[in-house]
Short mmCIF file of C-alpha atoms and ligand atoms in Angstrom, two decimals:
data_model
loop_
_atom_site.label_atom_id
_atom_site.label_comp_id
_atom_site.label_asym_id
_atom_site.label_seq_id
_atom_site.Cartn_x
_atom_site.Cartn_y
_atom_site.Cartn_z
CA UNK A 1 26.55 0.49 2.93
CA UNK A 2 24.12 -1.54 4.99
CA UNK A 3 26.52 -2.15 7.92
CA UNK A 4 24.93 -1.03 11.17
CA UNK A 5 21.70 -0.21 9.43
CA UNK A 6 18.40 -1.58 10.67
CA UNK A 7 15.33 -2.40 8.63
CA UNK A 8 11.88 -3.16 10.00
CA UNK A 9 10.21 -5.84 7.87
CA UNK A 10 6.45 -6.12 8.38
CA UNK A 11 5.10 -9.51 7.31
CA UNK A 12 8.66 -10.83 7.38
CA UNK A 13 7.58 -14.35 8.36
CA UNK A 14 5.60 -14.76 5.11
CA UNK A 15 6.60 -16.13 1.73
CA UNK A 16 8.29 -13.13 0.14
CA UNK A 17 9.19 -11.59 3.50
CA UNK A 18 11.19 -14.60 4.72
CA UNK A 19 13.29 -14.70 1.54
CA UNK A 20 13.84 -10.96 1.73
CA UNK A 21 14.92 -11.10 5.39
CA UNK A 22 17.55 -13.70 4.45
CA UNK A 23 18.91 -11.59 1.58
CA UNK A 24 19.03 -8.51 3.83
CA UNK A 25 20.81 -10.35 6.66
CA UNK A 26 23.33 -11.67 4.14
CA UNK A 27 23.86 -8.09 2.95
CA UNK A 28 24.69 -6.95 6.49
CA UNK A 29 21.39 -5.41 7.59
CA UNK A 30 20.03 -5.78 11.10
CA UNK A 31 16.46 -6.98 10.68
CA UNK A 32 13.42 -6.57 12.93
CA UNK A 33 10.42 -8.62 11.81
CA UNK A 34 6.90 -7.61 12.84
CA UNK A 35 4.34 -10.29 11.97
CA UNK A 36 1.10 -11.43 13.62
CA UNK A 37 1.60 -14.94 12.14
CA UNK A 38 -1.95 -15.05 10.79
CA UNK A 39 -0.67 -16.42 7.49
CA UNK A 40 2.79 -17.63 8.49
CA UNK A 41 4.76 -19.72 10.94
CA UNK A 42 7.54 -18.68 13.30
CA UNK A 43 9.40 -21.75 11.99
CA UNK A 44 10.09 -19.70 8.84
CA UNK A 45 11.84 -17.06 10.96
CA UNK A 46 13.90 -19.74 12.74
CA UNK A 47 14.96 -21.17 9.39
CA UNK A 48 15.95 -17.76 8.05
CA UNK A 49 18.19 -17.36 11.13
CA UNK A 50 19.70 -20.78 10.52
CA UNK A 51 20.32 -20.11 6.79
CA UNK A 52 21.93 -16.74 7.57
CA UNK A 53 24.63 -18.38 9.74
CA UNK A 54 26.39 -15.92 12.07
CA UNK A 55 24.30 -13.02 10.66
CA UNK A 56 21.20 -14.83 11.97
CA UNK A 57 21.79 -13.24 15.38
CA UNK A 58 20.95 -9.89 13.74
CA UNK A 59 17.30 -10.85 13.33
CA UNK A 60 14.72 -10.05 16.02
CA UNK A 61 11.14 -11.31 15.78
CA UNK A 62 8.29 -9.28 17.27
CA UNK A 63 4.87 -10.88 17.21
CA UNK A 64 2.36 -8.13 16.60
CA UNK A 65 -0.11 -6.49 14.27
CA UNK A 66 0.58 -3.56 11.94
CA UNK A 67 -2.90 -2.25 12.71
CA UNK A 68 -1.90 -1.69 16.36
CA UNK A 69 0.22 1.34 17.15
CA UNK A 70 1.54 -0.21 20.38
CA UNK A 71 2.83 -3.28 18.50
CA UNK A 72 4.51 -1.00 15.97
CA UNK A 73 6.11 1.04 18.76
CA UNK A 74 7.53 -2.16 20.28
CA UNK A 75 9.07 -3.07 16.91
CA UNK A 76 10.45 0.42 16.28
CA UNK A 77 12.21 0.45 19.65
CA UNK A 78 14.09 -2.87 19.30
CA UNK A 79 16.81 -0.83 17.55
CA UNK A 80 16.88 2.58 15.84
CA UNK A 81 15.16 1.81 12.53
CA UNK A 82 16.53 3.33 9.29
CA UNK A 83 14.01 1.96 6.80
CA UNK A 84 10.85 -0.14 6.52
CA UNK A 85 9.89 -2.90 4.09
CA UNK A 86 6.11 -3.38 4.28
CA UNK A 87 4.81 -6.81 3.26
CA UNK A 88 2.13 -7.34 5.93
CA UNK A 89 -1.32 -7.73 4.48
CA UNK A 90 -3.80 -10.09 2.86
CA UNK A 91 -3.42 -11.16 -0.77
CA UNK A 92 -6.20 -13.49 -1.96
CA UNK A 93 -8.50 -12.02 -4.60
CA UNK A 94 -11.52 -14.27 -3.86
CA UNK A 95 -11.28 -13.66 -0.11
CA UNK A 96 -11.17 -9.90 -0.76
CA UNK A 97 -14.42 -10.08 -2.73
CA UNK A 98 -16.09 -11.92 0.18
CA UNK A 99 -14.60 -9.80 2.97
CA UNK A 100 -13.81 -6.37 1.55
CA UNK A 101 -13.79 -4.50 4.87
CA UNK A 102 -11.39 -6.99 6.36
CA UNK A 103 -9.11 -6.36 3.38
CA UNK A 104 -9.35 -2.58 3.65
CA UNK A 105 -8.67 -2.83 7.39
CA UNK A 106 -5.58 -5.01 6.98
CA UNK A 107 -4.06 -3.48 3.91
CA UNK A 108 -5.12 0.17 3.93
CA UNK A 109 -5.71 0.55 7.70
CA UNK A 110 -2.47 -1.30 8.48
CA UNK A 111 -0.51 1.00 6.18
CA UNK A 112 -2.05 4.15 7.76
CA UNK A 113 -0.98 2.93 11.22
CA UNK A 114 2.49 2.08 9.90
CA UNK A 115 2.96 5.54 8.35
CA UNK A 116 1.89 7.19 11.62
CA UNK A 117 4.42 5.07 13.49
CA UNK A 118 7.12 5.96 10.94
CA UNK A 119 6.37 9.64 11.60
CA UNK A 120 6.52 9.09 15.38
CA UNK A 121 9.90 7.36 15.04
CA UNK A 122 11.21 9.75 12.38
CA UNK A 123 11.69 7.15 9.63
CA UNK A 124 11.01 8.22 6.03
CA UNK A 125 12.40 5.40 3.85
CA UNK A 126 9.83 2.81 2.80
CA UNK A 127 9.68 -0.10 0.36
CA UNK A 128 6.09 -1.16 -0.28
CA UNK A 129 4.76 -4.45 -1.72
CA UNK A 130 2.53 -3.43 -4.54
CA UNK A 131 1.43 -5.72 -7.35
CA UNK A 132 0.94 -5.94 -11.08
CA UNK A 133 -2.72 -6.33 -10.13
CA UNK A 134 -2.87 -2.48 -10.06
CA UNK A 135 -2.80 -2.55 -13.88
CA UNK A 136 -6.14 -4.42 -13.91
CA UNK A 137 -6.97 -5.43 -17.48
CA UNK A 138 -3.65 -4.48 -19.16
CA UNK A 139 -3.72 -1.55 -21.54
CA UNK A 140 -0.81 -3.15 -23.44
CA UNK A 141 2.06 -5.59 -22.90
CA UNK A 142 4.75 -5.38 -21.83
CA UNK A 143 3.39 -3.27 -18.99
CA UNK A 144 5.46 -0.22 -18.10
CA UNK A 145 4.92 2.08 -15.15
CA UNK A 146 3.10 4.64 -17.33
CA UNK A 147 0.36 2.18 -18.27
CA UNK A 148 -3.13 2.95 -17.08
CA UNK A 149 -3.97 1.53 -13.65
CA UNK A 150 -7.40 0.37 -12.50
CA UNK A 151 -7.88 -2.66 -10.30
CA UNK A 152 -10.71 -5.11 -10.87
CA UNK A 153 -11.26 -6.45 -7.34
CA UNK A 154 -11.05 -5.25 -3.69
CA UNK A 155 -7.55 -6.69 -3.15
CA UNK A 156 -6.25 -4.82 -6.18
CA UNK A 157 -8.00 -1.65 -5.08
CA UNK A 158 -6.30 -1.82 -1.66
CA UNK A 159 -2.92 -1.81 -3.47
CA UNK A 160 -3.97 1.03 -5.74
CA UNK A 161 -5.35 3.11 -2.85
CA UNK A 162 -2.20 2.54 -0.81
CA UNK A 163 -0.05 3.66 -3.74
CA UNK A 164 -2.12 6.85 -4.00
CA UNK A 165 -1.97 7.40 -0.25
CA UNK A 166 1.82 7.00 -0.28
CA UNK A 167 2.07 9.58 -3.08
CA UNK A 168 -0.03 12.00 -1.00
CA UNK A 169 2.13 11.44 2.07
CA UNK A 170 5.33 11.89 0.06
CA UNK A 171 3.96 15.14 -1.40
CA UNK A 172 2.94 16.48 2.01
CA UNK A 173 6.42 16.79 3.50
CA UNK A 174 9.94 16.54 2.11
CA UNK A 175 12.19 13.63 2.98
CA UNK A 176 10.00 10.66 2.11
CA UNK A 177 11.66 8.13 -0.20
CA UNK A 178 9.20 5.42 -1.15
CA UNK A 179 9.56 2.53 -3.60
CA UNK A 180 6.23 1.14 -4.82
CA UNK A 181 7.40 -2.27 -6.03
CA UNK A 182 4.90 -3.81 -8.41
CA UNK A 183 5.57 -7.56 -8.32
CA UNK A 184 4.54 -9.77 -11.19
CA UNK A 185 4.17 -13.51 -10.33
CA UNK A 186 6.59 -14.62 -7.60
CA UNK A 187 7.24 -18.39 -7.51
CA UNK A 188 10.00 -20.75 -6.45
CA UNK A 189 11.80 -21.06 -3.14
CA UNK A 190 15.24 -20.66 -1.62
CA UNK A 191 17.54 -23.27 -3.25
CA UNK A 192 18.21 -24.86 0.16
CA UNK A 193 14.60 -26.09 0.24
CA UNK A 194 14.34 -24.78 3.84
CA UNK A 195 11.99 -21.83 3.21
CA UNK A 196 9.22 -21.47 0.65
CA UNK A 197 5.55 -20.76 0.05
CA UNK A 198 3.18 -22.43 2.50
CA UNK A 199 -0.38 -21.82 1.32
CA UNK A 200 -3.23 -22.69 3.67
CA UNK A 201 -5.95 -24.86 2.07
CA UNK A 202 -6.37 -25.29 -1.68
CA UNK A 203 -3.87 -23.05 -3.50
CA UNK A 204 -5.35 -20.43 -5.85
CA UNK A 205 -2.11 -19.82 -7.69
CA UNK A 206 -0.67 -21.95 -10.45
CA UNK A 207 2.78 -22.95 -9.16
CA UNK A 208 1.81 -24.12 -5.66
CA UNK A 209 -1.12 -26.03 -7.14
CA UNK A 210 1.14 -27.76 -9.71
CA UNK A 211 3.63 -28.71 -7.02
CA UNK A 212 0.90 -30.19 -4.83
CA UNK A 213 -0.17 -32.36 -7.79
CA UNK A 214 3.44 -33.47 -8.27
CA UNK A 215 3.83 -34.37 -4.59
CA UNK A 216 0.59 -36.38 -4.66
CA UNK A 217 -1.64 -34.09 -2.59
CA UNK A 218 -3.96 -33.33 -5.57
CA UNK A 219 -5.10 -35.41 -8.55
CA UNK A 220 -4.70 -33.06 -11.49
CA UNK A 221 -4.38 -29.41 -12.50
CA UNK A 222 -7.41 -27.68 -13.95
CA UNK A 223 -6.31 -25.31 -16.71
CA UNK A 224 -8.60 -22.30 -16.42
CA UNK A 225 -9.34 -21.84 -20.10
CA UNK A 226 -7.40 -22.72 -23.26
CA UNK A 227 -9.23 -20.42 -25.67
CA UNK A 228 -7.31 -17.19 -25.04
CA UNK A 229 -5.77 -15.28 -27.96
CA UNK A 230 -2.26 -16.55 -27.15
CA UNK A 231 -0.07 -19.01 -29.11
CA UNK A 232 -1.20 -22.10 -27.14
CA UNK A 233 -4.54 -20.68 -25.97
CA UNK A 234 -3.55 -20.40 -22.28
CA UNK A 235 -2.82 -17.12 -20.44
CA UNK A 236 0.68 -15.66 -20.28
CA UNK A 237 2.27 -14.34 -17.08
CA UNK A 238 5.65 -13.06 -15.95
CA UNK A 239 6.86 -15.63 -13.38
CA UNK A 240 9.66 -14.37 -11.19
CA UNK A 241 11.94 -16.33 -8.81
CA UNK A 242 11.25 -15.28 -5.22
CA UNK A 243 15.01 -14.91 -4.54
CA UNK A 244 15.29 -12.48 -7.48
CA UNK A 245 12.33 -10.62 -5.98
CA UNK A 246 13.98 -10.60 -2.55
CA UNK A 247 17.11 -9.15 -4.16
CA UNK A 248 14.92 -6.45 -5.70
CA UNK A 249 14.10 -5.26 -2.17
CA UNK A 250 17.76 -5.12 -1.23
CA UNK A 251 18.39 -3.11 -4.42
CA UNK A 252 15.54 -0.74 -3.57
CA UNK A 253 16.98 -0.13 -0.09
CA UNK A 254 20.48 0.33 -1.49
CA UNK A 255 19.28 2.84 -4.08
CA UNK A 256 16.57 4.55 -2.06
CA UNK A 257 18.54 7.81 -2.19
CA UNK A 258 17.81 8.13 -5.92
CA UNK A 259 14.06 8.13 -5.24
CA UNK A 260 12.25 11.39 -4.78
CA UNK A 261 8.81 10.93 -3.30
CA UNK A 262 6.92 7.76 -4.15
CA UNK A 263 8.11 5.95 -7.29
CA UNK A 264 6.50 2.89 -8.94
CA UNK A 265 8.86 0.17 -10.17
CA UNK A 266 7.90 -3.08 -11.90
CA UNK A 267 9.67 -6.19 -10.64
CA UNK A 268 9.36 -8.87 -13.31
CA UNK A 269 11.60 -10.72 -15.76
CA UNK A 270 10.18 -9.23 -18.95
CA UNK A 271 9.57 -12.79 -20.18
CA UNK A 272 6.08 -14.21 -20.52
CA UNK A 273 5.23 -17.92 -20.04
CA UNK A 274 1.91 -19.60 -20.74
CA UNK A 275 0.20 -22.01 -18.35
CA UNK A 276 1.30 -24.87 -20.61
CA UNK A 277 4.91 -23.58 -20.59
CA UNK A 278 4.86 -23.71 -16.79
CA UNK A 279 3.31 -27.18 -16.80
CA UNK A 280 6.07 -28.41 -19.15
CA UNK A 281 8.78 -26.89 -16.92
CA UNK A 282 7.16 -28.40 -13.81
CA UNK A 283 6.99 -31.83 -15.46
CA UNK A 284 10.68 -31.60 -16.34
CA UNK A 285 11.65 -30.51 -12.81
CA UNK A 286 9.53 -33.05 -10.95
CA UNK A 287 9.49 -36.05 -13.31
CA UNK A 288 5.74 -36.25 -12.57
CA UNK A 289 3.28 -36.47 -15.49
CA UNK A 290 1.00 -33.81 -13.87
CA UNK A 291 -2.37 -34.72 -15.41
CA UNK A 292 -4.42 -31.81 -16.77
CA UNK A 293 -8.11 -31.10 -17.20
CA UNK A 294 -9.29 -28.06 -19.12
CA UNK A 295 -11.98 -26.03 -17.36
CA UNK A 296 -13.68 -22.70 -18.08
CA UNK A 297 -11.91 -19.37 -17.87
CA UNK A 298 -11.43 -17.94 -14.36
CA UNK A 299 -13.34 -14.66 -14.03
CA UNK A 300 -11.06 -11.63 -14.07
CA UNK A 301 -8.08 -13.36 -15.73
CA UNK A 302 -6.32 -11.39 -18.47
CA UNK A 303 -4.80 -13.08 -21.52
CA UNK A 304 -1.33 -11.56 -21.12
CA UNK A 305 0.38 -9.86 -18.18
CA UNK A 306 4.13 -9.32 -18.35
CA UNK A 307 6.50 -6.59 -17.36
CA UNK A 308 8.74 -4.09 -18.97
CA UNK A 309 11.47 -4.18 -16.27
CA UNK A 310 13.54 -1.28 -17.67
CA UNK A 311 12.88 1.13 -14.80
CA UNK A 312 14.10 -1.44 -12.25
CA UNK A 313 17.31 -1.88 -14.26
CA UNK A 314 17.88 1.86 -14.68
CA UNK A 315 16.85 3.07 -11.23
CA UNK A 316 17.70 0.14 -8.96
CA UNK A 317 20.38 -1.64 -11.04
CA UNK A 318 18.29 -4.79 -10.57
CA UNK A 319 17.51 -7.54 -13.06
CA UNK A 320 15.95 -10.97 -12.55
CA UNK A 321 18.46 -13.68 -13.52
CA UNK A 322 16.84 -17.00 -12.60
CA UNK A 323 15.05 -19.13 -15.22
CA UNK A 324 11.65 -20.84 -15.18
CA UNK A 325 13.50 -24.18 -14.88
CA UNK A 326 15.23 -22.92 -11.70
CA UNK A 327 11.94 -21.61 -10.32
CA UNK A 328 10.37 -25.06 -10.75
CA UNK A 329 13.41 -26.99 -9.48
CA UNK A 330 13.66 -24.83 -6.35
CA UNK A 331 9.91 -24.85 -5.67
CA UNK A 332 9.96 -28.64 -6.07
CA UNK A 333 12.89 -29.08 -3.65
CA UNK A 334 10.97 -27.10 -1.02
CA UNK A 335 7.72 -28.99 -1.70
CA UNK A 336 9.37 -32.40 -1.49
CA UNK A 337 11.26 -31.63 1.71
CA UNK A 338 8.18 -29.99 3.29
CA UNK A 339 5.09 -31.70 1.80
CA UNK A 340 2.88 -30.08 4.46
CA UNK A 341 4.77 -26.80 4.54
CA UNK A 342 5.96 -25.64 7.96
CA UNK A 343 3.32 -27.79 9.66
CA UNK A 344 5.52 -30.88 9.64
P1 NAD B 1 2.18 -13.91 2.89
O1 NAD B 1 0.77 -14.05 3.31
O2 NAD B 1 3.04 -15.12 2.87
O3 NAD B 1 2.91 -12.79 3.79
C1 NAD B 1 2.21 -11.77 4.45
C2 NAD B 1 2.63 -11.78 5.90
O4 NAD B 1 1.99 -10.72 6.59
C3 NAD B 1 2.27 -13.07 6.63
O5 NAD B 1 3.42 -13.53 7.30
C4 NAD B 1 1.16 -12.65 7.59
O6 NAD B 1 1.16 -13.44 8.78
C5 NAD B 1 1.51 -11.21 7.83
N1 NAD B 1 0.38 -10.35 8.19
C6 NAD B 1 -0.84 -10.27 7.58
N2 NAD B 1 -1.58 -9.33 8.17
C7 NAD B 1 -0.83 -8.79 9.16
C8 NAD B 1 -1.04 -7.77 10.12
N3 NAD B 1 -2.22 -7.12 10.17
N4 NAD B 1 -0.06 -7.49 10.98
C9 NAD B 1 1.12 -8.14 10.95
N5 NAD B 1 1.39 -9.12 10.06
C10 NAD B 1 0.42 -9.43 9.18
O7 NAD B 1 2.20 -13.19 1.46
P2 NAD B 1 3.37 -12.91 0.45
O8 NAD B 1 3.12 -13.70 -0.76
O9 NAD B 1 4.68 -13.04 1.12
O10 NAD B 1 3.07 -11.40 0.09
C11 NAD B 1 3.69 -10.33 0.76
C12 NAD B 1 3.16 -9.01 0.23
O11 NAD B 1 3.39 -8.98 -1.19
C13 NAD B 1 1.67 -8.79 0.40
O12 NAD B 1 1.45 -7.45 0.71
C14 NAD B 1 1.09 -9.14 -0.95
O13 NAD B 1 -0.11 -8.45 -1.19
C15 NAD B 1 2.20 -8.67 -1.87
N6 NAD B 1 2.19 -9.36 -3.16
C16 NAD B 1 2.27 -10.72 -3.20
C17 NAD B 1 2.24 -11.38 -4.42
C18 NAD B 1 2.30 -12.88 -4.48
O14 NAD B 1 2.02 -13.45 -5.53
N7 NAD B 1 2.70 -13.60 -3.45
C19 NAD B 1 2.14 -10.65 -5.60
C20 NAD B 1 2.08 -9.25 -5.54
C21 NAD B 1 2.10 -8.62 -4.30
C1 UD1 B 2 -3.22 -13.96 -9.28
C2 UD1 B 2 -4.14 -12.88 -8.78
C3 UD1 B 2 -3.39 -11.58 -8.69
C4 UD1 B 2 -2.13 -11.74 -7.83
C5 UD1 B 2 -1.28 -12.87 -8.41
C6 UD1 B 2 -0.10 -13.13 -7.51
C7 UD1 B 2 -6.40 -13.51 -9.55
C8 UD1 B 2 -7.50 -13.19 -10.52
N1 UD1 B 2 -5.29 -12.75 -9.67
O1 UD1 B 2 -2.81 -13.60 -10.57
O2 UD1 B 2 -4.19 -10.57 -8.11
O3 UD1 B 2 -1.37 -10.54 -7.81
O4 UD1 B 2 -2.06 -14.06 -8.48
O5 UD1 B 2 0.80 -14.00 -8.07
O6 UD1 B 2 -6.51 -14.38 -8.71
N2 UD1 B 2 -4.23 -21.17 -13.45
C9 UD1 B 2 -4.78 -22.36 -13.89
N3 UD1 B 2 -5.15 -23.29 -12.97
C10 UD1 B 2 -4.98 -23.10 -11.62
C11 UD1 B 2 -4.41 -21.87 -11.17
C12 UD1 B 2 -4.06 -20.94 -12.13
O7 UD1 B 2 -4.96 -22.59 -15.10
O8 UD1 B 2 -5.34 -23.97 -10.81
C13 UD1 B 2 -3.84 -20.18 -14.45
C14 UD1 B 2 -4.61 -18.87 -14.32
O9 UD1 B 2 -5.75 -18.87 -15.11
C15 UD1 B 2 -3.56 -17.86 -14.83
C16 UD1 B 2 -2.22 -18.51 -14.50
O10 UD1 B 2 -2.48 -19.88 -14.23
O11 UD1 B 2 -3.67 -17.75 -16.20
C17 UD1 B 2 -1.55 -17.89 -13.30
O12 UD1 B 2 -2.49 -17.88 -12.23
P1 UD1 B 2 -2.12 -17.35 -10.78
O13 UD1 B 2 -0.91 -18.07 -10.29
O14 UD1 B 2 -3.35 -17.42 -9.95
O15 UD1 B 2 -1.66 -15.84 -11.03
P2 UD1 B 2 -2.45 -14.61 -11.71
O16 UD1 B 2 -3.69 -15.04 -12.36
O17 UD1 B 2 -1.48 -13.88 -12.56
#
């Protein structure tokens, strides 16, 4: 189905984007990546080509910014584009509180420019990176797509506003088919250990932090609160292997013809794990004791966030299959082989 079809992947040099490009190349897509490399390395693109084998020649990298129409036009004219997967944007909650306009410019402004370019080049199929963050403080768990939305920080609001904007665009003219993929907590790396997450500075997220403790870059993990109303007192999340997530994008492109307008779809496992569950799995995968210190709660953290993934199964025929143990083992392989990420 994907033979001779071309997908433009914005932000394709990043963590989720690089894994998705590999899955799409393996599925026979021709891939054009547009990335300004502000939070990524071109080495990731080279490694995706290498991992894809002969299909690697079907990947073209364009360095450019989604906020610039001319850069988008360059990417759209590499080959006739059939569909777009839009990852490009900023994703750190704290940074978004400090620099809200910068976030609105990148995430909302970048998406406006992208949609204009899609109209210019007559492309109407779009897969968008949304986030479980749009549910804010969860109304209930598991979260299904009918749950109340309401973000609690500027980053989350950019995702929510983009979702609304995409619904407006889809309603304004027939032909748009848009998947709003709401990711839960992507972790792990490709099992080769060649591509993975490469955070700049001190990681905010649990898994990269744990792995940097295990590799000796940090002393201990601070558990942000152990007095939540959960069985072990630490918050519960829905951790999802990044390769499962990448496959979710392939499924969305394969099944885009069943979408009418803009449709929200949770991508999660449906299984919740506490911080201490993840620590135990990381200890087992790494053989490192991973010392802990318990600190105060992190502002804005909910006790439990996990997905009802039924819509993804029904609509996209997609299910996550990889376990927490595999997520940790694969993240660890990447971390060990690349202790400083793509920087050497
Ligand atoms: P990432 O930072 O690794 O990838 C984003 C990529 O976009 C980077 O390669 C960066 O260089 C590029 N980029 C940023 N601004 C750009 C611009 N203006 N023009 C062109 N390229 C630009 O992040 P990721 O974890 O791979 O996340 C990808 C998407 O998924 C983001 O939209 C993020 O908000 C969303 N998301 C991520 C998570 C997560 O936990 N990682 C969870 C939910 C949603
Ligand atoms: C965070 C973001 C969310 C984003 C998601 C992407 C916040 C408030 N939310 O969510 O917008 O979509 O990442 O995956 O930043 N933890 C520790 N110690 C640490 C780091 C984390 O105990 O050093 C705990 C946190 O309190 C949380 C859990 O680990 O309970 C997971 O944290 P994290 O990986 O940051 O993900 P989220 O909080 O779900």
